[in-house]
XYZ file of N, CA, C and O in Angstrom:
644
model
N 19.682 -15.924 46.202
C 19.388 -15.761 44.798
C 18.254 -14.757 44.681
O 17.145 -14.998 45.157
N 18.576 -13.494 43.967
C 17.192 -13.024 43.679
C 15.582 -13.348 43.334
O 15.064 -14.458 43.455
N 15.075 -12.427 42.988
C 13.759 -13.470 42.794
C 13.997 -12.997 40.834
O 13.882 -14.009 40.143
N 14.121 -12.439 40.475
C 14.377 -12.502 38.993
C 15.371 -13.398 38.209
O 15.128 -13.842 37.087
N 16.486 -13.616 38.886
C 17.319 -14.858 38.733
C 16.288 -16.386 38.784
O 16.103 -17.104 37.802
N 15.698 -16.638 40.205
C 15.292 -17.818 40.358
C 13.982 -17.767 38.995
O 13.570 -18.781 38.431
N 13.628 -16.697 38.766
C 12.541 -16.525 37.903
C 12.766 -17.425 36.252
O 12.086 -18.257 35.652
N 13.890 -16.833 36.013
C 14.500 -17.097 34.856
C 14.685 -19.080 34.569
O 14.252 -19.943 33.807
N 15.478 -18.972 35.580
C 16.160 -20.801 35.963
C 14.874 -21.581 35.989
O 14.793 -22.671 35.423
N 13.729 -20.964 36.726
C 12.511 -22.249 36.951
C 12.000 -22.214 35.169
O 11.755 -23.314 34.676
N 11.851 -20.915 34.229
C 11.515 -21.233 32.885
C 12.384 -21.715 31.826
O 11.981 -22.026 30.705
N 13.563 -21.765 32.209
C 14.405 -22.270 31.587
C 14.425 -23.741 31.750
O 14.507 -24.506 30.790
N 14.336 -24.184 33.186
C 14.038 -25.418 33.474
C 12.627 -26.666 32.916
O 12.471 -27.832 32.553
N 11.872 -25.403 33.183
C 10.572 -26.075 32.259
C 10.615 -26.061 31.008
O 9.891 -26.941 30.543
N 11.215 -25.368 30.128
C 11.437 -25.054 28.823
C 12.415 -26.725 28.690
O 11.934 -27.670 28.065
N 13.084 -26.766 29.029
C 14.256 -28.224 28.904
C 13.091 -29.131 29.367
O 12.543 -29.727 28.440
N 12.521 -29.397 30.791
C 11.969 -30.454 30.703
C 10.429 -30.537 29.739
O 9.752 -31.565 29.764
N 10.152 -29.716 29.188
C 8.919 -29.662 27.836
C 9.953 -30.271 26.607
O 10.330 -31.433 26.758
N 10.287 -29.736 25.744
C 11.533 -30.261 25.565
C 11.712 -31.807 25.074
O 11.505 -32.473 24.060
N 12.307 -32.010 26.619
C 12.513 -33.964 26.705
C 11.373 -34.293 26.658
O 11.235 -35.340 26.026
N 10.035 -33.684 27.221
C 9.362 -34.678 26.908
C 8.645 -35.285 25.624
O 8.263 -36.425 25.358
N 8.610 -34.090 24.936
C 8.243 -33.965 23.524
C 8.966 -35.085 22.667
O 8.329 -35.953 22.070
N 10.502 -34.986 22.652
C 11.223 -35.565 22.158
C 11.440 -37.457 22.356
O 11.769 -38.358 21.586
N 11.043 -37.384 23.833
C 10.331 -38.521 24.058
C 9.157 -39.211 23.124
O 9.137 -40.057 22.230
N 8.160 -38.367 23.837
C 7.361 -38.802 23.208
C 6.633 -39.006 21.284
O 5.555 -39.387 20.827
N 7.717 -38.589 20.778
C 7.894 -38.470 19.646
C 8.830 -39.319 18.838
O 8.874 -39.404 17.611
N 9.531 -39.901 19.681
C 10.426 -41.142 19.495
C 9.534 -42.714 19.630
O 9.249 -43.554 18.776
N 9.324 -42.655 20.809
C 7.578 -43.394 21.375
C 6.462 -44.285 20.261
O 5.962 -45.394 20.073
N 6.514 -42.912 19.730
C 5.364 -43.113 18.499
C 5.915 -43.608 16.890
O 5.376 -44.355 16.073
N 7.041 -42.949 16.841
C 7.905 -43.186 15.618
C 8.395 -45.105 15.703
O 8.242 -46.047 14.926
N 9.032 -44.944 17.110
C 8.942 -46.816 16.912
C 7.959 -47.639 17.202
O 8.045 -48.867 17.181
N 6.914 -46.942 17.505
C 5.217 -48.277 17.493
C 5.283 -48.266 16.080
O 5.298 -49.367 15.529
N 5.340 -46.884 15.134
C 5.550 -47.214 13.397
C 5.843 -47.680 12.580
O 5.356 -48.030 11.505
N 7.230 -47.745 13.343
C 8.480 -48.377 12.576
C 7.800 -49.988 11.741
O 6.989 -50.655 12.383
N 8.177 -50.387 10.518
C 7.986 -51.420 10.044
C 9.116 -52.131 9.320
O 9.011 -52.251 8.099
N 10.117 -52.585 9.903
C 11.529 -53.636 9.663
C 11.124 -54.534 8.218
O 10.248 -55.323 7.865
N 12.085 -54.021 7.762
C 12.093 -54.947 6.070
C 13.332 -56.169 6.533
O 14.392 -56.168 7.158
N 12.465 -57.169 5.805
C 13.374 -58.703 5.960
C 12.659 -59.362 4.446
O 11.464 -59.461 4.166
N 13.712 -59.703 3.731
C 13.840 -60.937 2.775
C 13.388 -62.493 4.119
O 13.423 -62.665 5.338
N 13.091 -63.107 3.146
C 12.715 -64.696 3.513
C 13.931 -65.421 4.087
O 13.590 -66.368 4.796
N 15.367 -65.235 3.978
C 16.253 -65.638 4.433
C 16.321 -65.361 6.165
O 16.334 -66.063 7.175
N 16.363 -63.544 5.755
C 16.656 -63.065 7.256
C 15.765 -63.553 7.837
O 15.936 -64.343 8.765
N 14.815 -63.241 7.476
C 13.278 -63.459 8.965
C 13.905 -64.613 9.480
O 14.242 -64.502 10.659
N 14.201 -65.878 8.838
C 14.354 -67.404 9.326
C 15.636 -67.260 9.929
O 15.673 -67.513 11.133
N 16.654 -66.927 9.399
C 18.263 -67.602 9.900
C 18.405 -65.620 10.013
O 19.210 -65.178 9.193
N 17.727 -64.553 10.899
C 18.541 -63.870 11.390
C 19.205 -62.549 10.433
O 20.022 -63.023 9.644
N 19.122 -61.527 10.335
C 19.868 -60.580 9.932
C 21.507 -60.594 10.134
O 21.919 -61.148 11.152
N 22.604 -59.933 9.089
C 23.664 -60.306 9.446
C 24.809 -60.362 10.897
O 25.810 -60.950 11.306
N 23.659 -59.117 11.332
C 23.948 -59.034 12.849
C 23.094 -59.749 13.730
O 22.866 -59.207 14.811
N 22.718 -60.545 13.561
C 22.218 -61.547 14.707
C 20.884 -61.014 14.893
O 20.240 -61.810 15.576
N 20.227 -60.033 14.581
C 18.846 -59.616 14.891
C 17.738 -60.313 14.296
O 17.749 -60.403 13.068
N 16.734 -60.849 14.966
C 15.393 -61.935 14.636
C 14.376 -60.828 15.031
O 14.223 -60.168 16.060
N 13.967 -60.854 14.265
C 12.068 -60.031 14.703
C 11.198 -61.396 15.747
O 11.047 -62.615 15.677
N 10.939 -60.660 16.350
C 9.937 -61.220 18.024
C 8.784 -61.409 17.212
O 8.574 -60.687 16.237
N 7.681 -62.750 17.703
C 6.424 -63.216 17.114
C 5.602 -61.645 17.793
O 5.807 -61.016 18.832
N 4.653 -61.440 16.670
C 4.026 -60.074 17.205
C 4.542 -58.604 16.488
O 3.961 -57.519 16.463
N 5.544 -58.908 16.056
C 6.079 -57.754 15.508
C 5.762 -57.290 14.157
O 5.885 -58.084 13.224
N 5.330 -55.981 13.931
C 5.060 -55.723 12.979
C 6.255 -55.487 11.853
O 7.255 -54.810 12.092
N 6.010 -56.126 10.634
C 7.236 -56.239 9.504
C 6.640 -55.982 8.037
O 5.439 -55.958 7.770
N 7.840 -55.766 7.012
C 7.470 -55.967 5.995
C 8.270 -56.901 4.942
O 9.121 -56.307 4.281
N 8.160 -57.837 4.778
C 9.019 -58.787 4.005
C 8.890 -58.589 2.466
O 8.161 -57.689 2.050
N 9.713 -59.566 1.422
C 9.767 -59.000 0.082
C 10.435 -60.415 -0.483
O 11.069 -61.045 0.365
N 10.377 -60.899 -1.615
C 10.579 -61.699 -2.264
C 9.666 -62.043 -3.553
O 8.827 -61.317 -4.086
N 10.138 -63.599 -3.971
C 9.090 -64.278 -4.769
C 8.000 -64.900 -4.622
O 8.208 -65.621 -3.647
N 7.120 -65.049 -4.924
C 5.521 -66.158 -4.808
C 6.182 -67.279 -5.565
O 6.503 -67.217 -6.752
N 6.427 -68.735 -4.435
C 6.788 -69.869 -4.973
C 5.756 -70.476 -5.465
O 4.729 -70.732 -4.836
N 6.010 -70.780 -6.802
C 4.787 -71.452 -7.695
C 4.881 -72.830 -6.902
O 5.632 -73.624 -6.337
N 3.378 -72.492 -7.327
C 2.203 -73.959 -6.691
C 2.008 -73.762 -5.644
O 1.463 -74.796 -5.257
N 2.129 -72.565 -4.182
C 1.811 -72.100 -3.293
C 0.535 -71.377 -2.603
O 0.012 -71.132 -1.516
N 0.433 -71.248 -3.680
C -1.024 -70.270 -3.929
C -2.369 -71.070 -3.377
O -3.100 -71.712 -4.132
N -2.609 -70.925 -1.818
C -4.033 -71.756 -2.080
C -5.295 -70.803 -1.003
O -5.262 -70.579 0.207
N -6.364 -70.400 -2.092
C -6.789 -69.709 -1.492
C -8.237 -70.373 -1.050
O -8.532 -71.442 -1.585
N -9.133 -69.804 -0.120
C -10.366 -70.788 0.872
C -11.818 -70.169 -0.420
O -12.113 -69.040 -0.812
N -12.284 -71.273 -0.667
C -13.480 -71.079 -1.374
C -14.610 -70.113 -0.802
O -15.381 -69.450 -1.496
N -14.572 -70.149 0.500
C -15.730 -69.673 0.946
C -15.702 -68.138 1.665
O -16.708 -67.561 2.079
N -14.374 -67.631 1.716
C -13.782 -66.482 1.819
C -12.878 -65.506 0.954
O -12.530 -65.881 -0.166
N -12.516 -64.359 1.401
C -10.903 -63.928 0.473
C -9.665 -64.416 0.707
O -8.602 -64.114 0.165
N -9.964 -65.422 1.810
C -8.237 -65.783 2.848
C -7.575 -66.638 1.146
O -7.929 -67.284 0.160
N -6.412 -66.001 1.831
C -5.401 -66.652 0.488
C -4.163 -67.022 1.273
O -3.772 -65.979 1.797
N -3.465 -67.899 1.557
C -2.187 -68.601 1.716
C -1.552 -68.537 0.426
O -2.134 -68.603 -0.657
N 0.117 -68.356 0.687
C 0.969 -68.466 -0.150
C 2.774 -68.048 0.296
O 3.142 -67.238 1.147
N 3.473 -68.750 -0.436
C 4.778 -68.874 0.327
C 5.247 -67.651 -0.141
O 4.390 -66.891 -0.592
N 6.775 -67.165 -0.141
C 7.632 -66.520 -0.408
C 8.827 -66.228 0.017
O 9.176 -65.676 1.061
N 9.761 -66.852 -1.336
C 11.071 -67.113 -0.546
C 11.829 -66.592 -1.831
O 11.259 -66.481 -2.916
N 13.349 -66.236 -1.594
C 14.798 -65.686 -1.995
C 15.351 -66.632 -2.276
O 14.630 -67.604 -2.499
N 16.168 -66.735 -2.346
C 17.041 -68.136 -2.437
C 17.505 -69.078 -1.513
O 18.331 -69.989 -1.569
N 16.602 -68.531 -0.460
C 16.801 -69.364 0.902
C 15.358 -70.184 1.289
O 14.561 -70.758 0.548
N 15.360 -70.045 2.368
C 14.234 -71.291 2.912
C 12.845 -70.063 2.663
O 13.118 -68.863 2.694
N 11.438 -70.523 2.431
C 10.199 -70.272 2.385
C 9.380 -69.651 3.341
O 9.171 -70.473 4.233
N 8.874 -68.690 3.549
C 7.981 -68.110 4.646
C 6.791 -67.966 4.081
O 6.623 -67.412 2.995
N 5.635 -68.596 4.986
C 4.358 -68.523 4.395
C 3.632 -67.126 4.748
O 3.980 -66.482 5.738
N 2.582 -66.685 3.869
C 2.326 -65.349 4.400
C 0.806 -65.519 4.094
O 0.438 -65.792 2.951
N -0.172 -65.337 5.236
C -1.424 -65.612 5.276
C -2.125 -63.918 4.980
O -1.557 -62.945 5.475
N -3.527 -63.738 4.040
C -3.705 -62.549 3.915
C -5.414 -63.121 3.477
O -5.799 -64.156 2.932
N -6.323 -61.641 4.125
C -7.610 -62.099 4.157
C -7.759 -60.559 3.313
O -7.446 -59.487 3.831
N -8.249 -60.695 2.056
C -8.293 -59.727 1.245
C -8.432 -60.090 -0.081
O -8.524 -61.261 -0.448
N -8.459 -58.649 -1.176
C -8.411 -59.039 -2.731
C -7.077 -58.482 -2.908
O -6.785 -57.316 -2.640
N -6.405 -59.221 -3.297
C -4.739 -58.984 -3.853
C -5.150 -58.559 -5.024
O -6.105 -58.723 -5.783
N -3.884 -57.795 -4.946
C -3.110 -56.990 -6.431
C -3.681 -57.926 -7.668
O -3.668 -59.153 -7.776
N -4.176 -56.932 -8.543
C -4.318 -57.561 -10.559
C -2.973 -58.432 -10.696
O -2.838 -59.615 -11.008
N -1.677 -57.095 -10.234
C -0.452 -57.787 -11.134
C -0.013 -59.361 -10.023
O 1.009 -60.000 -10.272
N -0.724 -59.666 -9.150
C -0.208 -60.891 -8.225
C -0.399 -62.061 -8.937
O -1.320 -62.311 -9.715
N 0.579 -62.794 -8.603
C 0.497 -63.741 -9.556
C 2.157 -65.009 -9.071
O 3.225 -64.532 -8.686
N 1.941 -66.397 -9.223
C 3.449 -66.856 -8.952
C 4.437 -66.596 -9.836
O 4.269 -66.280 -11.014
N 5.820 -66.773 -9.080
C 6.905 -66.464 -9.851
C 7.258 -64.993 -9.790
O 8.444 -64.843 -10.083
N 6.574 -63.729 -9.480
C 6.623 -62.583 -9.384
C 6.735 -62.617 -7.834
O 6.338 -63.354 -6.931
N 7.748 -61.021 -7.994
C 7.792 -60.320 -6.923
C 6.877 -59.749 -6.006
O 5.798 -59.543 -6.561
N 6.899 -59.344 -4.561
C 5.618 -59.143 -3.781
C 6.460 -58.401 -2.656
O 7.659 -58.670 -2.600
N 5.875 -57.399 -1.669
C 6.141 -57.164 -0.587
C 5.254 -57.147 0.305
O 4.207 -56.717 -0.179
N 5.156 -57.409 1.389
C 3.988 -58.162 1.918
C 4.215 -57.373 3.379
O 5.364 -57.584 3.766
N 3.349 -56.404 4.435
C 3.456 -55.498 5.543
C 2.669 -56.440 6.416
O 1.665 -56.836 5.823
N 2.777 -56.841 7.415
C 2.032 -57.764 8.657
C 2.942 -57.742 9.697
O 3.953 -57.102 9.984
N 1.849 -59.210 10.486
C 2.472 -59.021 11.984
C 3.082 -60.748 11.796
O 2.453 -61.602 11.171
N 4.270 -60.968 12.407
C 5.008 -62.128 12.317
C 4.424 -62.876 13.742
O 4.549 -62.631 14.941
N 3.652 -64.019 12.871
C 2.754 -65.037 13.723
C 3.784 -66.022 14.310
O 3.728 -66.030 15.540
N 4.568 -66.730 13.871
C 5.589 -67.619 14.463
C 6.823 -67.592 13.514
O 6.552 -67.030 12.453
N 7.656 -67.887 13.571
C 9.104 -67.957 12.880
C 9.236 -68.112 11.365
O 10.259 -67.786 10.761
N 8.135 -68.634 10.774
C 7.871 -68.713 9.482
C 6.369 -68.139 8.900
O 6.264 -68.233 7.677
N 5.528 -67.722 9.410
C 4.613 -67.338 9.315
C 4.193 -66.018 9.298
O 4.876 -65.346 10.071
N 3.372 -65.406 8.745
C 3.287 -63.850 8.633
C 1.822 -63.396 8.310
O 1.451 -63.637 7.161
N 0.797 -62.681 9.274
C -0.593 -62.623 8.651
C -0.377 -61.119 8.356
O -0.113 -60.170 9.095
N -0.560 -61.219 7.147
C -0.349 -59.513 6.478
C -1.992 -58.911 6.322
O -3.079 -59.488 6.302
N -1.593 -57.488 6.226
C -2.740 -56.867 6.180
C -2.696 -55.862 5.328
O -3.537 -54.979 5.493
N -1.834 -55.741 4.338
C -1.199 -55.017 2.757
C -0.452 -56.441 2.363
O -0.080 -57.277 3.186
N -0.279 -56.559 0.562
C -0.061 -57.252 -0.437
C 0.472 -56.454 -1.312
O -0.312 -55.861 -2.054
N 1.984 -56.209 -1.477
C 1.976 -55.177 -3.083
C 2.690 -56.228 -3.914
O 3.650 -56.897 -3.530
N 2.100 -56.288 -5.101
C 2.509 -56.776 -6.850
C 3.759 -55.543 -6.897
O 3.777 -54.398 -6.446
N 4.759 -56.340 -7.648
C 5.841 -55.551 -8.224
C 4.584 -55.257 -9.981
O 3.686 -55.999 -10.380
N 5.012 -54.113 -10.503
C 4.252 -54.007 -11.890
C 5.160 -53.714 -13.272
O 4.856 -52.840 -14.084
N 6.144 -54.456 -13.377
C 6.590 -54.887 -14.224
C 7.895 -55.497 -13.900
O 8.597 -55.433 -12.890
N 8.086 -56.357 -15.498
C 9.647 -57.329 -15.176
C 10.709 -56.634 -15.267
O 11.664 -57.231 -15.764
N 10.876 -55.553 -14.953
C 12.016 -55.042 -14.682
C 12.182 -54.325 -13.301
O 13.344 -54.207 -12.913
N 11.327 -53.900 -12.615
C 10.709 -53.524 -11.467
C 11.403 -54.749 -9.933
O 11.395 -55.975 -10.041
N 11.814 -54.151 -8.927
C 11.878 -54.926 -8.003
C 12.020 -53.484 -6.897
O 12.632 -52.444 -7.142
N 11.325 -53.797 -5.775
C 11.289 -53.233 -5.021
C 12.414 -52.427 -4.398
O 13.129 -53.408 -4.603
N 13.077 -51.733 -3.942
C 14.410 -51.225 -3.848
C 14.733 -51.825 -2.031
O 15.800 -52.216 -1.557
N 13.846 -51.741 -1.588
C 14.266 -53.066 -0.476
C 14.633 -54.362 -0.770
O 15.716 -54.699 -0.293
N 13.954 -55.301 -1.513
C 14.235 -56.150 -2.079
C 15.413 -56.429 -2.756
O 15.981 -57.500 -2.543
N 15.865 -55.618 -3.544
C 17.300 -55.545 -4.280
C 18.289 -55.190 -3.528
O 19.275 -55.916 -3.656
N 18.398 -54.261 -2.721
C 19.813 -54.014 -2.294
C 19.950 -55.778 -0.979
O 20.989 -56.438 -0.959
N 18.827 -56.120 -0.174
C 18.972 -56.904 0.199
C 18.911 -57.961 -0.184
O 19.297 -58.958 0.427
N 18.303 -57.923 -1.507
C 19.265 -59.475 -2.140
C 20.498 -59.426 -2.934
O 21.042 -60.490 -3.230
N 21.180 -57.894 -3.449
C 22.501 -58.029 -3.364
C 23.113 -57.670 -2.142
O 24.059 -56.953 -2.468
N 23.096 -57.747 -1.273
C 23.876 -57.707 0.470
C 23.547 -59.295 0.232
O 24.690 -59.575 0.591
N 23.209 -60.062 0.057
C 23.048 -61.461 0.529
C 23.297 -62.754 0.326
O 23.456 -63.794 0.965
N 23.269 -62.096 -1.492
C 23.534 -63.339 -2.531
C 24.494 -62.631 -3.544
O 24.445 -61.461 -3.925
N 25.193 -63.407 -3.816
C 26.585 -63.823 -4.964
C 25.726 -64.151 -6.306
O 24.957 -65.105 -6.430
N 25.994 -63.239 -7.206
C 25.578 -63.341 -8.442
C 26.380 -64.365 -9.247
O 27.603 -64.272 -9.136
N 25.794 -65.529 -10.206
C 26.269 -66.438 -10.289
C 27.441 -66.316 -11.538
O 27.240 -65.600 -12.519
N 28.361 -66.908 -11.406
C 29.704 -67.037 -12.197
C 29.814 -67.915 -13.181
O 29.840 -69.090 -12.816
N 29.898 -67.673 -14.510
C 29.528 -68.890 -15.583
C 31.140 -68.618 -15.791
O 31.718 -67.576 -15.481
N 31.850 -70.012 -16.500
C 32.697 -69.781 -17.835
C 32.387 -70.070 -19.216
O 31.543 -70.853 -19.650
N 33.380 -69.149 -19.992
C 33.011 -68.846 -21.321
C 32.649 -70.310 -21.988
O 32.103 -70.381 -23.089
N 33.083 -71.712 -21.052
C 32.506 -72.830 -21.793
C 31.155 -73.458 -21.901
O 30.592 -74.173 -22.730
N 30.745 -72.741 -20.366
C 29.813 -72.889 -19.921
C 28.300 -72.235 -20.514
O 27.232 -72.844 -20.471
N 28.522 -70.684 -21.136
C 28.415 -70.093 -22.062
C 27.737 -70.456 -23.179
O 26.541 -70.305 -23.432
N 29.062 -71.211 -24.173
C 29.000 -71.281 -25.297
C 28.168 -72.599 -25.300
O 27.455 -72.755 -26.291
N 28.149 -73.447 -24.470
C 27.406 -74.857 -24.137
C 25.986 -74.384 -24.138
O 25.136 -75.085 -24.688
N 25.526 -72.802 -23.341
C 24.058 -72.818 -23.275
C 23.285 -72.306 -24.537
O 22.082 -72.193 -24.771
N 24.638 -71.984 -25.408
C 23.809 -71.389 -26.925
C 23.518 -72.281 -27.692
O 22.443 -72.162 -28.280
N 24.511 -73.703 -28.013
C 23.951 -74.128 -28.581
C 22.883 -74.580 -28.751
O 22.599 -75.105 -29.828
């Protein structure tokens, strides 16, 4: 092989392996980032494909603040409080001043690290800010999840009177 040939192949070669590594390492960093959205259903019973987030993992969940949940420590900012879909309840622990618009019965999305199977110590709190407002994570995964409910017209006319 010449020496201008082999010349070429060794920068071409380094050029590819710079390259992978970049691309590596840029993948690397993108999933330490990554933050997995789960409703209160999935986290507990599983995504539709069988996927559970590992204790430790960083997430962001979304739902309602179940009234009468709300209990926060006198002598700190720590605030406890549930949040659940129409499925089972996940508590979400947060040491901070929450959102003006927070409040029960309203919507919330909540970014932390998943402490045990129902548990979540967050370190962001977002208030939805108005009643028409729902997070666009929140909605498409609570229509992927839940069946909007089916009245008949007797059923209906029974709730007007």
């Amino acid at each position: 092989m010449n020496p201008r040939r082999k010349k070429r192949l060794t920068l071409l070669l380094a050029l590819v392996l710079g390259l992978g590594v970049t691309i590596g390492l840029m993948l690397y960093a993108l999933n330490q980032n990554m933050d997995l959205f789960y409703t209160p259903t999935e986290l507990v019973q599983g995504k539709p494909d069988g996927t559970k987030p590992a204790v430790g993992q960083r997430l962001r969940i979304g739902g309602m603040v179940v009234t009468g949940s709300v209990k926060r420590d006198p002598q700190s900012l720590e605030v406890q409080f549930d949040v659940a879909d129409v499925g089972p309840a996940v508590t979400i622990k947060y040491d901070g001043i929450l959102p003006d618009l927070f409040r029960e019965g309203q919507g919330i999305v909540a970014q932390g690290v998943l402490v045990n199977a129902t548990t979540i110590e967050a370190h962001e709190v977002l208030a939805k800010h108005d009643e028409e407002y729902m997070p666009p994570e929140v909605a498409e995964a609570m229509k992927k999840t839940h069946e909007p409910l089916q009245y008949s017209e007797e059923q209906l006319q029974g709730s007007v009177q």
